Tab-separated table of C-alpha atoms in Angstrom:
chain	number	residue	atom	x	y	z
A	1	MET	CA	-162.900	-60.197	185.985
A	2	LEU	CA	-165.792	-62.242	187.326
A	3	ASP	CA	-166.446	-65.628	185.272
A	4	GLU	CA	-170.098	-65.211	184.893
A	5	LYS	CA	-170.511	-67.296	181.947
A	6	GLY	CA	-173.870	-68.299	180.437
A	7	ILE	CA	-175.266	-71.828	180.628
A	8	LEU	CA	-176.108	-74.102	177.611
A	9	PHE	CA	-179.616	-75.436	177.995
A	10	VAL	CA	-180.622	-78.330	175.704
A	11	LEU	CA	-184.212	-79.165	175.317
A	12	SER	CA	-185.054	-82.368	173.590
A	13	GLY	CA	-187.590	-85.289	173.815
A	14	PRO	CA	-189.475	-87.897	171.515
A	15	SER	CA	-190.797	-86.427	168.378
A	16	GLY	CA	-194.233	-85.083	168.375
A	17	VAL	CA	-193.799	-84.263	172.207
A	18	GLY	CA	-194.226	-80.418	171.490
A	19	LYS	CA	-190.621	-79.167	171.743
A	20	GLY	CA	-191.062	-76.199	169.207
A	21	THR	CA	-194.162	-74.874	170.954
A	22	VAL	CA	-192.547	-74.904	174.402
A	23	ARG	CA	-189.387	-73.284	173.020
A	24	LYS	CA	-191.422	-70.635	171.350
A	25	ASP	CA	-193.498	-69.876	174.367
A	26	LEU	CA	-190.365	-69.914	176.592
A	27	PHE	CA	-188.708	-67.263	174.099
A	28	LYS	CA	-191.538	-65.016	174.220
A	29	GLN	CA	-191.251	-64.700	177.938
A	30	SER	CA	-187.409	-64.693	178.423
A	31	ASN	CA	-185.459	-62.186	176.494
A	32	ASP	CA	-181.993	-63.023	178.123
A	33	LEU	CA	-181.815	-66.357	176.521
A	34	ALA	CA	-179.909	-66.731	173.190
A	35	TYR	CA	-181.418	-69.224	170.838
A	36	SER	CA	-178.688	-71.362	169.157
A	37	ILE	CA	-178.380	-70.857	165.453
A	38	SER	CA	-177.690	-73.727	163.301
A	39	MET	CA	-175.178	-74.070	160.453
A	40	THR	CA	-176.375	-75.745	157.162
A	41	THR	CA	-175.298	-76.609	153.758
A	42	ARG	CA	-178.703	-76.039	152.178
A	43	GLU	CA	-179.247	-72.771	149.958
A	44	LYS	CA	-180.373	-69.694	151.555
A	45	ARG	CA	-184.142	-68.974	150.812
A	46	LEU	CA	-185.805	-65.724	150.224
A	47	GLY	CA	-186.153	-63.626	153.265
A	48	GLU	CA	-183.562	-65.691	155.262
A	49	ALA	CA	-180.403	-64.026	156.490
A	50	GLU	CA	-176.830	-65.266	157.365
A	51	GLY	CA	-176.366	-65.386	161.201
A	52	ILE	CA	-180.107	-65.183	161.815
A	53	ASP	CA	-181.760	-68.192	160.304
A	54	TYR	CA	-178.726	-70.282	159.788
A	55	PHE	CA	-175.059	-69.902	159.090
A	56	TYR	CA	-174.632	-70.830	155.526
A	57	LYS	CA	-171.709	-73.130	154.425
A	58	THR	CA	-170.620	-75.020	151.370
A	59	ASN	CA	-170.398	-78.901	151.585
A	60	ASP	CA	-166.662	-78.820	151.715
A	61	GLU	CA	-166.566	-75.927	154.620
A	62	PHE	CA	-169.098	-78.062	156.593
A	63	GLU	CA	-166.981	-81.338	156.204
A	64	GLN	CA	-163.982	-79.506	157.253
A	65	LEU	CA	-165.916	-78.187	160.390
A	66	ILE	CA	-166.792	-81.628	161.225
A	67	ALA	CA	-163.119	-82.905	160.928
A	68	ASP	CA	-162.017	-80.078	163.090
A	69	GLY	CA	-164.406	-80.819	165.745
A	70	GLU	CA	-166.356	-77.522	165.454
A	71	LEU	CA	-169.753	-79.031	165.661
A	72	LEU	CA	-171.609	-79.752	168.867
A	73	GLU	CA	-173.740	-82.235	166.851
A	74	TYR	CA	-174.771	-82.571	163.208
A	75	ALA	CA	-176.813	-84.542	160.798
A	76	ARG	CA	-177.622	-85.111	157.135
A	77	PHE	CA	-181.160	-84.673	155.926
A	78	VAL	CA	-182.092	-84.566	151.990
A	79	ASN	CA	-178.524	-84.261	150.890
A	80	ASN	CA	-177.832	-81.221	153.282
A	81	TYR	CA	-175.914	-80.972	156.461
A	82	TYR	CA	-177.463	-79.360	159.576
A	83	GLY	CA	-175.315	-78.676	162.722
A	84	THR	CA	-174.812	-76.674	165.861
A	85	PRO	CA	-171.569	-74.623	165.735
A	86	ARG	CA	-169.486	-74.907	168.824
A	87	ARG	CA	-167.759	-71.479	168.241
A	88	TYR	CA	-170.927	-69.464	168.187
A	89	VAL	CA	-172.284	-71.341	171.458
A	90	GLU	CA	-169.040	-70.780	173.289
A	91	ASP	CA	-168.755	-67.259	172.384
A	92	THR	CA	-172.347	-66.460	173.321
A	93	LEU	CA	-171.702	-68.291	176.827
A	94	ARG	CA	-168.557	-66.206	177.190
A	95	SER	CA	-170.524	-63.039	176.752
A	96	GLY	CA	-172.632	-64.111	179.827
A	97	LYS	CA	-175.750	-65.070	177.799
A	98	ASP	CA	-177.351	-68.555	178.312
A	99	VAL	CA	-177.916	-70.360	175.030
A	100	PHE	CA	-180.903	-72.473	174.412
A	101	LEU	CA	-180.950	-75.320	172.032
A	102	GLU	CA	-184.047	-77.390	171.012
A	103	ILE	CA	-182.961	-80.533	169.154
A	104	GLU	CA	-184.085	-84.137	168.365
A	105	VAL	CA	-182.867	-86.865	170.686
A	106	GLN	CA	-180.083	-88.030	168.522
A	107	GLY	CA	-178.411	-84.643	168.430
A	108	ALA	CA	-178.863	-84.167	172.212
A	109	VAL	CA	-176.905	-87.288	172.688
A	110	GLN	CA	-174.077	-85.931	170.417
A	111	VAL	CA	-174.132	-82.661	172.228
A	112	LYS	CA	-173.837	-84.212	175.537
A	113	GLU	CA	-170.732	-86.138	174.430
A	114	ASN	CA	-169.239	-82.913	173.122
A	115	PHE	CA	-170.522	-80.414	175.858
A	116	PRO	CA	-171.187	-82.406	178.951
A	117	GLU	CA	-171.269	-79.204	180.934
A	118	GLY	CA	-174.561	-78.347	179.378
A	119	VAL	CA	-177.859	-78.795	181.129
A	120	PHE	CA	-180.247	-81.464	179.477
A	121	ILE	CA	-183.933	-81.000	179.692
A	122	PHE	CA	-186.085	-83.888	178.421
A	123	LEU	CA	-189.609	-83.045	177.358
A	124	PHE	CA	-191.717	-85.807	178.250
A	125	PRO	CA	-194.833	-86.982	176.653
A	126	PRO	CA	-198.006	-87.238	179.246
A	127	SER	CA	-198.373	-90.779	178.054
A	128	LEU	CA	-196.564	-92.353	181.250
A	129	GLU	CA	-198.905	-89.936	183.288
A	130	GLU	CA	-201.931	-91.342	181.441
A	131	LEU	CA	-200.403	-94.977	182.042
A	132	LYS	CA	-200.302	-94.279	185.671
A	133	ASN	CA	-203.906	-93.180	185.672
A	134	ARG	CA	-204.798	-96.154	183.482
A	135	ILE	CA	-203.183	-98.600	185.972
A	136	VAL	CA	-205.221	-96.919	188.782
A	137	GLU	CA	-208.461	-97.242	187.104
A	138	ARG	CA	-207.798	-100.845	185.999
A	139	GLY	CA	-210.019	-102.829	183.741
A	140	THR	CA	-210.594	-99.820	181.249
A	141	GLU	CA	-208.212	-101.325	178.931
A	142	SER	CA	-207.042	-104.895	177.750
A	143	GLN	CA	-204.264	-106.458	179.252
A	144	ASP	CA	-202.382	-106.456	175.943
A	145	ALA	CA	-202.829	-102.754	175.486
A	146	VAL	CA	-201.515	-102.128	179.062
A	147	LEU	CA	-198.440	-104.318	178.276
A	148	ASN	CA	-197.741	-102.342	174.985
A	149	ARG	CA	-198.138	-99.223	176.845
A	150	LEU	CA	-195.537	-100.536	179.536
A	151	LYS	CA	-193.005	-101.576	176.722
A	152	GLU	CA	-193.245	-98.004	175.227
A	153	ALA	CA	-192.839	-96.598	178.615
A	154	GLU	CA	-189.748	-98.576	179.124
A	155	ASN	CA	-188.168	-97.226	176.022
A	156	GLU	CA	-189.125	-93.467	176.758
A	157	ILE	CA	-187.551	-94.078	180.327
A	158	ASP	CA	-184.337	-95.334	178.865
A	159	MET	CA	-184.072	-92.230	176.772
A	160	MET	CA	-184.112	-90.217	179.837
A	161	ASP	CA	-180.632	-91.451	180.973
A	162	VAL	CA	-178.588	-88.551	179.505
A	163	TYR	CA	-180.558	-85.795	180.886
A	164	ASP	CA	-180.709	-83.786	184.191
A	165	TYR	CA	-184.202	-82.898	184.276
A	166	VAL	CA	-187.404	-84.446	182.954
A	167	VAL	CA	-190.589	-81.935	182.227
A	168	VAL	CA	-193.797	-83.659	181.473
A	169	ASN	CA	-195.500	-81.610	178.743
A	170	ASP	CA	-199.146	-82.160	179.817
A	171	ASP	CA	-199.669	-78.296	179.620
A	172	VAL	CA	-197.425	-75.922	177.710
A	173	ASN	CA	-197.687	-73.067	180.527
A	174	THR	CA	-196.690	-75.365	183.083
A	175	ALA	CA	-193.849	-77.018	181.067
A	176	VAL	CA	-192.511	-73.373	180.126
A	177	SER	CA	-192.798	-72.290	183.904
A	178	LYS	CA	-190.740	-75.391	184.889
A	179	ILE	CA	-188.138	-74.742	182.342
A	180	GLN	CA	-187.841	-71.267	183.608
A	181	SER	CA	-187.321	-72.480	187.295
A	182	ILE	CA	-184.621	-74.853	185.886
A	183	ILE	CA	-182.790	-71.988	184.262
A	184	GLN	CA	-183.138	-69.937	187.505
A	185	SER	CA	-182.034	-72.569	189.754
A	186	GLU	CA	-178.979	-73.682	187.808
A	187	HIS	CA	-177.713	-70.243	188.165
A	188	CYS	CA	-177.872	-70.757	191.924
A	189	LYS	CA	-176.030	-74.213	191.906
A	190	ARG	CA	-173.137	-74.042	194.532
A	191	GLU	CA	-170.471	-75.319	192.280
A	192	ARG	CA	-170.929	-72.403	189.751
A	193	ILE	CA	-170.980	-69.625	192.409
A	194	ALA	CA	-168.252	-71.075	194.475
A	195	ARG	CA	-166.092	-71.306	191.227
A	196	GLN	CA	-166.761	-67.606	190.380
A	197	TYR	CA	-166.112	-66.209	193.993
A	198	LYS	CA	-162.938	-68.454	194.421
A	199	GLN	CA	-161.738	-67.005	191.175
A	200	ILE	CA	-162.192	-63.437	192.427
A	201	LEU	CA	-160.415	-63.990	195.498
A	202	LYS	CA	-157.481	-65.764	193.694
A	203	GLU	CA	-157.180	-62.777	191.298
A	204	GLU	CA	-157.091	-60.376	194.400
A	205	SER	CA	-154.824	-62.119	196.886
B	1	MET	CA	-198.336	-97.127	194.302
B	2	LEU	CA	-196.338	-94.178	192.838
B	3	ASP	CA	-193.659	-93.031	195.285
B	4	GLU	CA	-194.075	-89.414	195.146
B	5	LYS	CA	-192.266	-88.358	198.006
B	6	GLY	CA	-191.740	-85.039	199.184
B	7	ILE	CA	-188.297	-83.379	199.448
B	8	LEU	CA	-186.660	-81.886	202.521
B	9	PHE	CA	-185.296	-78.464	201.767
B	10	VAL	CA	-182.990	-76.842	204.175
B	11	LEU	CA	-182.180	-73.243	204.468
B	12	SER	CA	-179.284	-71.964	206.310
B	13	GLY	CA	-176.534	-69.226	206.143
B	14	PRO	CA	-174.634	-66.955	208.433
B	15	SER	CA	-176.472	-65.266	211.275
B	16	GLY	CA	-178.093	-62.037	210.403
B	17	VAL	CA	-178.461	-62.877	206.657
B	18	GLY	CA	-182.200	-62.646	206.872
B	19	LYS	CA	-183.038	-66.488	206.907
B	20	GLY	CA	-186.290	-65.909	209.010
B	21	THR	CA	-187.522	-63.029	206.762
B	22	VAL	CA	-186.949	-65.076	203.572
B	23	ARG	CA	-188.569	-68.155	205.019
B	24	LYS	CA	-191.772	-66.179	206.243
B	25	ASP	CA	-192.293	-64.658	202.837
B	26	LEU	CA	-191.721	-68.032	201.146
B	27	PHE	CA	-194.477	-69.457	203.199
B	28	LYS	CA	-197.041	-66.579	202.419
B	29	GLN	CA	-196.534	-67.741	198.892
B	30	SER	CA	-196.359	-71.290	198.870
B	31	ASN	CA	-198.999	-73.604	200.886
B	32	ASP	CA	-197.840	-76.912	199.846
B	33	LEU	CA	-194.820	-76.741	201.932
B	34	ALA	CA	-194.642	-78.080	205.460
B	35	TYR	CA	-192.604	-76.343	208.082
B	36	SER	CA	-190.634	-78.640	210.049
B	37	ILE	CA	-191.652	-78.541	213.779
B	38	SER	CA	-188.879	-78.514	216.275
B	39	MET	CA	-188.813	-80.543	219.460
B	40	THR	CA	-187.843	-78.968	222.715
B	41	THR	CA	-187.287	-79.471	226.395
B	42	ARG	CA	-188.273	-75.975	227.351
B	43	GLU	CA	-191.587	-75.299	228.953
B	44	LYS	CA	-194.599	-74.689	226.860
B	45	ARG	CA	-195.582	-71.045	227.072
B	46	LEU	CA	-199.011	-69.403	227.180
B	47	GLY	CA	-200.707	-69.896	223.697
B	48	GLU	CA	-198.490	-72.368	222.369
B	49	ALA	CA	-199.694	-75.796	221.492
B	50	GLU	CA	-198.129	-79.236	221.081
B	51	GLY	CA	-197.266	-80.221	217.437
B	52	ILE	CA	-197.944	-76.464	216.212
B	53	ASP	CA	-195.182	-74.479	217.996
B	54	TYR	CA	-193.158	-77.282	219.183
B	55	PHE	CA	-193.142	-80.864	220.242
B	56	TYR	CA	-192.673	-80.818	224.024
B	57	LYS	CA	-190.411	-83.327	225.647
B	58	THR	CA	-188.875	-83.966	229.079
B	59	ASN	CA	-184.927	-84.000	229.343
B	60	ASP	CA	-184.966	-87.802	229.611
B	61	GLU	CA	-187.208	-88.238	226.753
B	62	PHE	CA	-185.179	-85.893	224.610
B	63	GLU	CA	-181.943	-87.723	225.418
B	64	GLN	CA	-183.417	-90.995	224.698
B	65	LEU	CA	-184.505	-89.608	221.351
B	66	ILE	CA	-180.774	-88.462	220.676
B	67	ALA	CA	-179.520	-91.994	221.679
B	68	ASP	CA	-181.974	-93.661	219.309
B	69	GLY	CA	-180.840	-91.541	216.436
B	70	GLU	CA	-184.349	-89.791	216.279
B	71	LEU	CA	-183.066	-86.359	215.799
B	72	LEU	CA	-181.869	-84.931	212.513
B	73	GLU	CA	-179.947	-82.152	214.568
B	74	TYR	CA	-180.001	-80.924	217.846
B	75	ALA	CA	-178.515	-78.232	220.061
B	76	ARG	CA	-178.494	-76.856	223.667
B	77	PHE	CA	-179.235	-73.491	224.504
B	78	VAL	CA	-179.757	-71.907	228.022
B	79	ASN	CA	-180.148	-75.285	229.570
B	80	ASN	CA	-182.817	-76.478	227.130
B	81	TYR	CA	-182.576	-78.951	224.108
B	82	TYR	CA	-183.920	-77.919	220.752
B	83	GLY	CA	-183.910	-80.330	217.924
B	84	THR	CA	-185.682	-81.617	214.549
B	85	PRO	CA	-187.311	-84.945	215.010
B	86	ARG	CA	-186.611	-87.166	212.129
B	87	ARG	CA	-189.876	-89.172	212.473
B	88	TYR	CA	-192.119	-86.150	211.770
B	89	VAL	CA	-190.002	-85.126	208.836
B	90	GLU	CA	-190.059	-88.362	207.291
B	91	ASP	CA	-193.710	-89.065	207.944
B	92	THR	CA	-194.550	-85.675	206.172
B	93	LEU	CA	-192.184	-86.580	203.330
B	94	ARG	CA	-194.071	-89.841	202.834
B	95	SER	CA	-197.278	-88.206	202.569
B	96	GLY	CA	-196.124	-86.585	199.542
B	97	LYS	CA	-195.588	-83.014	201.077
B	98	ASP	CA	-192.204	-81.146	200.943
B	99	VAL	CA	-190.696	-79.958	204.277
B	100	PHE	CA	-188.808	-76.790	204.850
B	101	LEU	CA	-186.397	-76.443	207.506
B	102	GLU	CA	-184.813	-73.071	208.354
B	103	ILE	CA	-181.678	-73.377	210.706
B	104	GLU	CA	-178.264	-72.250	211.756
B	105	VAL	CA	-175.189	-73.506	209.924
B	106	GLN	CA	-173.962	-75.777	212.805
B	107	GLY	CA	-177.521	-77.510	212.590
B	108	ALA	CA	-177.441	-77.876	208.784
B	109	VAL	CA	-174.095	-79.740	208.858
B	110	GLN	CA	-175.812	-82.081	211.284
B	111	VAL	CA	-178.800	-82.799	209.082
B	112	LYS	CA	-176.564	-83.088	206.029
B	113	GLU	CA	-174.824	-85.877	207.750
B	114	ASN	CA	-178.206	-87.426	209.002
B	115	PHE	CA	-180.311	-86.835	205.919
B	116	PRO	CA	-177.971	-86.399	202.789
B	117	GLU	CA	-180.747	-86.849	200.370
B	118	GLY	CA	-182.174	-83.410	201.555
B	119	VAL	CA	-181.616	-80.176	199.197
B	120	PHE	CA	-179.512	-77.651	200.992
B	121	ILE	CA	-179.728	-73.950	200.369
B	122	PHE	CA	-177.208	-71.409	201.610
B	123	LEU	CA	-178.520	-67.852	201.920
B	124	PHE	CA	-175.641	-65.658	201.265
B	125	PRO	CA	-174.975	-62.158	202.606
B	126	PRO	CA	-174.645	-59.486	199.725
B	127	SER	CA	-171.260	-58.727	201.245
B	128	LEU	CA	-169.355	-60.870	198.534
B	129	GLU	CA	-171.514	-59.015	195.961
B	130	GLU	CA	-170.212	-55.677	197.419
B	131	LEU	CA	-166.656	-56.929	197.502
B	132	LYS	CA	-166.895	-57.709	193.934
B	133	ASN	CA	-168.178	-54.119	193.284
B	134	ARG	CA	-165.618	-52.515	195.477
B	135	ILE	CA	-162.767	-54.351	193.634
B	136	VAL	CA	-164.185	-53.017	190.438
B	137	GLU	CA	-164.216	-49.505	191.736
B	138	ARG	CA	-160.778	-49.604	193.252
B	139	GLY	CA	-159.304	-47.125	195.361
B	140	THR	CA	-162.542	-46.456	197.345
B	141	GLU	CA	-161.232	-48.492	200.351
B	142	SER	CA	-157.868	-48.900	202.048
B	143	GLN	CA	-155.891	-51.952	201.257
B	144	ASP	CA	-156.336	-53.225	204.748
B	145	ALA	CA	-159.934	-53.112	204.588
B	146	VAL	CA	-160.078	-54.851	201.282
B	147	LEU	CA	-157.687	-57.698	202.617
B	148	ASN	CA	-160.042	-58.009	205.743
B	149	ARG	CA	-163.153	-58.331	203.369
B	150	LEU	CA	-161.242	-60.927	201.320
B	151	LYS	CA	-160.431	-63.002	204.564
B	152	GLU	CA	-164.332	-62.773	205.651
B	153	ALA	CA	-165.385	-63.925	202.150
B	154	GLU	CA	-162.945	-66.862	202.205
B	155	ASN	CA	-164.614	-68.131	205.322
B	156	GLU	CA	-168.112	-67.486	204.012
B	157	ILE	CA	-167.160	-69.449	200.757
B	158	ASP	CA	-165.755	-72.357	202.882
B	159	MET	CA	-169.144	-72.495	204.553
B	160	MET	CA	-170.868	-73.080	201.269
B	161	ASP	CA	-169.361	-76.342	200.748
B	162	VAL	CA	-172.150	-78.721	201.934
B	163	TYR	CA	-174.632	-76.871	200.227
B	164	ASP	CA	-176.422	-77.554	196.973
B	165	TYR	CA	-177.403	-73.981	195.982
B	166	VAL	CA	-176.320	-70.591	196.975
B	167	VAL	CA	-179.000	-67.667	196.933
B	168	VAL	CA	-177.535	-64.164	197.401
B	169	ASN	CA	-180.001	-62.240	199.799
B	170	ASP	CA	-179.714	-58.821	198.372
B	171	ASP	CA	-183.434	-58.489	197.863
B	172	VAL	CA	-186.006	-60.669	199.708
B	173	ASN	CA	-188.396	-60.980	196.775
B	174	THR	CA	-185.683	-62.135	194.442
B	175	ALA	CA	-184.316	-64.576	197.063
B	176	VAL	CA	-187.697	-66.026	197.511
B	177	SER	CA	-188.487	-66.238	193.814
B	178	LYS	CA	-185.066	-68.180	193.612
B	179	ILE	CA	-185.872	-70.589	196.209
B	180	GLN	CA	-189.424	-71.251	194.783
B	181	SER	CA	-187.342	-72.208	191.428
B	182	ILE	CA	-185.079	-74.439	193.183
B	183	ILE	CA	-188.200	-76.198	194.759
B	184	GLN	CA	-189.856	-76.549	191.453
B	185	SER	CA	-186.824	-77.762	189.454
B	186	GLU	CA	-185.558	-80.341	192.191
B	187	HIS	CA	-189.202	-81.891	191.431
B	188	CYS	CA	-188.021	-82.199	187.704
B	189	LYS	CA	-184.734	-83.809	188.552
B	190	ARG	CA	-184.388	-86.999	186.286
B	191	GLU	CA	-183.326	-89.224	188.971
B	192	ARG	CA	-186.309	-88.699	190.994
B	193	ILE	CA	-188.826	-88.901	188.184
B	194	ALA	CA	-186.945	-91.990	186.575
B	195	ARG	CA	-187.121	-93.679	190.099
B	196	GLN	CA	-190.812	-93.149	190.249
B	197	TYR	CA	-191.508	-94.329	186.718
B	198	LYS	CA	-189.276	-97.443	187.270
B	199	GLN	CA	-191.287	-98.258	190.255
B	200	ILE	CA	-194.490	-98.254	188.388
B	201	LEU	CA	-193.207	-100.465	185.662
B	202	LYS	CA	-191.678	-102.922	188.231
B	203	GLU	CA	-194.869	-103.171	190.084
B	204	GLU	CA	-196.878	-103.742	186.996
B	205	SER	CA	-194.795	-106.331	185.056
């Protein structure tokens, strides 16, 4: 019947920006979001469970999945693969639930290539905000320090380019509330709603 | 310095959908929104004030403003002009405040042509939602009645096309909360934020 599919939200940003804290707080407040479960070749640790902490695969299985295009992104750390299984994400979306993925910048770029219909949120360090303030209160920093900051800022801004939204993480509660607004408003996007209604009409006429 | 301009939000929808109620409730809860003040040629009534209820103009003045492209939209009712002054909207946005405009569908189409950078929200009657339910519980309505509803629904969906968002007004509080989310998330759009930061960098380097 009605194609009310979930939406994939991808949260990323420079390391150290506080992605994990924001994600945990968001999940405490939102119980209709599914967290994307990763796949890995590392051994299951005590207390971990298949399909809850990770999907556990052998090295051969994982490489086959890569070859079959079954991973939205993957990376290798300390001789083990970690990745995001496409099938789990797509099945969850099809069931009508939104999926939330918190991931490093390199992984987010891969997800963007493999799943461009996702909604990409960049968690931004407050450094540019600080930069703005410092430029306003001139003279508190040497010119070299300001130039360095401008360089860093340029790099951070270049990283924004694949994202739909930018949320400055100057305060965790504010950042979480902005992400909740993004989730709610994305469900009100005209293209999504018009597509759903057009589908009902087509099926009935 | 930083170009933190406000955003123009335009709320519209079929007549009778409850735009006025939603707008009033929204303004009760949001005090950093400016309501767009209309311009009119009708006479000032007792208790009304220039620049609060309306900007009052003579017929000649109004027609000159139309000729000069100074109205984002206008219409004539009962021998009087009513319209949205571009200058007032632009000055308010430049001061960093969002402007909220609640308007009939014909006016919204004109605003879209004259100010495409606005964010257009369509308040949608719950009839399509009801239609969906009726199709699910088949047999509760004659086939003719269902066909009529499908026709109506098609017209309503066609009206959506110029809008960015669709909010179903099945409950005023939910509709207001969705509009607040849209306002907050639009301020997080990457294009807006990147544009601001790039401007700081350009000015400083």
